[in-house]
């Protein structure tokens, strides 16, 4: 993936910047339910990134599995354990 | 100067996967909460997958599904399609990563049930007693 291999490099830069922001937010929020929701947003953003890189099968697998099932199981565990995190 | 700019900035996918990889590694090492360690592991995996799929992207290509030209003949040049081999490998790796995440969360619930907390230092303190 280089400068001239992408469909729209402006979208790529925007999505990658939002992915970095979501990754930092998912590790720094104190509420574990918020962490789960931000992780789901991160999975959706990397799904967009894979559509941009012409990997459509990987993209809808990620949308179903990463943004769907992972978010649900992390949310269920976050409600089961102690919800507030110290760091 | 323009060549150097394209050489460094033009490979933005690799830089972004490097940044995400170190963010995930920081989460796995430095965070005290076990749930945040698991989220860091997810970010770490995703960065590696992003790097791997970025290798298969190609200039002027389309999705790896056979298309037909204007003369109803199938278009069979490999240069017309993105490389599908990283897609297949990463598809497997995503499913394996979700299975790993499910096992890790099950172990986390068991830790909560036994020790009453998922903070790492409190779990270790509880184990010493």
CSV table of N, CA and C in Angstrom, one decimal, chain A residues 1-3 5 16 49 53, chain B residues 7-22 47-48 50-57:
chain,number,residue,atom,x,y,z
A,1,UNK,N,0.8,-1.2,0.0
A,1,UNK,CA,0.0,0.0,0.0
A,1,UNK,C,0.9,1.2,0.0
A,2,UNK,N,1.0,1.9,-1.1
A,2,UNK,CA,1.8,3.1,-1.2
A,2,UNK,C,0.9,4.3,-1.5
A,3,UNK,N,1.5,5.4,-1.8
A,3,UNK,CA,0.8,6.7,-2.0
A,3,UNK,C,-0.2,6.5,-3.2
A,5,UNK,N,-1.3,3.7,-4.7
A,5,UNK,CA,-2.0,2.4,-4.8
A,5,UNK,C,-3.4,2.5,-4.2
A,16,UNK,N,-7.0,6.2,9.4
A,16,UNK,CA,-5.9,5.8,10.2
A,16,UNK,C,-5.7,6.7,11.4
A,49,UNK,N,-11.0,0.5,6.5
A,49,UNK,CA,-9.7,0.5,6.0
A,49,UNK,C,-9.5,-0.7,5.0
A,53,UNK,N,-8.6,-1.0,1.0
A,53,UNK,CA,-7.5,-1.8,0.4
A,53,UNK,C,-8.0,-3.0,-0.4
B,7,UNK,N,8.6,8.7,-0.4
B,7,UNK,CA,9.2,7.5,0.2
B,7,UNK,C,8.8,7.3,1.6
B,8,UNK,N,8.7,8.5,2.3
B,8,UNK,CA,8.4,8.4,3.8
B,8,UNK,C,6.9,8.5,4.0
B,9,UNK,N,6.3,9.6,3.5
B,9,UNK,CA,4.9,9.8,3.8
B,9,UNK,C,4.0,8.8,3.0
B,10,UNK,N,4.5,8.5,1.8
B,10,UNK,CA,3.7,7.7,0.9
B,10,UNK,C,3.4,6.3,1.4
B,11,UNK,N,4.2,5.8,2.4
B,11,UNK,CA,3.9,4.5,3.0
B,11,UNK,C,3.2,4.6,4.3
B,12,UNK,N,2.1,5.4,4.3
B,12,UNK,CA,1.5,5.8,5.6
B,12,UNK,C,0.9,4.6,6.3
B,13,UNK,N,0.4,3.6,5.5
B,13,UNK,CA,-0.1,2.4,6.2
B,13,UNK,C,0.9,1.7,7.1
B,14,UNK,N,2.1,1.6,6.7
B,14,UNK,CA,3.1,1.0,7.5
B,14,UNK,C,3.4,1.8,8.7
B,15,UNK,N,3.5,3.1,8.6
B,15,UNK,CA,3.7,4.0,9.8
B,15,UNK,C,2.6,3.8,10.7
B,16,UNK,N,1.3,3.8,10.2
B,16,UNK,CA,0.2,3.7,11.1
B,16,UNK,C,0.2,2.4,11.8
B,17,UNK,N,0.5,1.3,11.1
B,17,UNK,CA,0.5,0.0,11.7
B,17,UNK,C,1.6,-0.1,12.8
B,18,UNK,N,2.7,0.6,12.5
B,18,UNK,CA,3.8,0.6,13.6
B,18,UNK,C,3.3,1.3,14.8
B,19,UNK,N,2.7,2.5,14.6
B,19,UNK,CA,2.1,3.3,15.8
B,19,UNK,C,1.1,2.4,16.6
B,20,UNK,N,0.2,1.8,15.8
B,20,UNK,CA,-0.8,1.0,16.5
B,20,UNK,C,-0.2,-0.2,17.2
B,21,UNK,N,0.8,-0.8,16.6
B,21,UNK,CA,1.5,-1.9,17.3
B,21,UNK,C,2.1,-1.5,18.6
B,22,UNK,N,2.8,-0.3,18.6
B,22,UNK,CA,3.4,0.1,19.9
B,22,UNK,C,2.3,0.5,20.9
B,47,UNK,N,-3.0,-4.4,14.4
B,47,UNK,CA,-1.9,-3.7,13.7
B,47,UNK,C,-1.1,-4.6,12.8
B,48,UNK,N,-0.9,-5.8,13.3
B,48,UNK,CA,-0.1,-6.8,12.4
B,48,UNK,C,-0.9,-7.2,11.2
B,50,UNK,N,-3.2,-5.4,9.8
B,50,UNK,CA,-3.2,-4.2,8.9
B,50,UNK,C,-1.9,-4.1,8.0
B,51,UNK,N,-0.8,-4.4,8.7
B,51,UNK,CA,0.5,-4.4,7.9
B,51,UNK,C,0.5,-5.5,6.9
B,52,UNK,N,-0.1,-6.7,7.2
B,52,UNK,CA,0.0,-7.8,6.3
B,52,UNK,C,-0.9,-7.6,5.1
B,53,UNK,N,-2.1,-7.0,5.3
B,53,UNK,CA,-3.0,-6.7,4.1
B,53,UNK,C,-2.5,-5.6,3.3
B,54,UNK,N,-1.7,-4.7,3.9
B,54,UNK,CA,-1.2,-3.5,3.1
B,54,UNK,C,-0.2,-4.0,2.1
B,55,UNK,N,0.5,-5.1,2.3
B,55,UNK,CA,1.4,-5.6,1.4
B,55,UNK,C,0.7,-6.1,0.1
B,56,UNK,N,-0.5,-6.6,0.2
B,56,UNK,CA,-1.2,-7.1,-1.0
B,56,UNK,C,-1.9,-6.1,-1.8
B,57,UNK,N,-1.9,-4.8,-1.3
B,57,UNK,CA,-2.6,-3.8,-2.1
B,57,UNK,C,-1.8,-3.4,-3.4
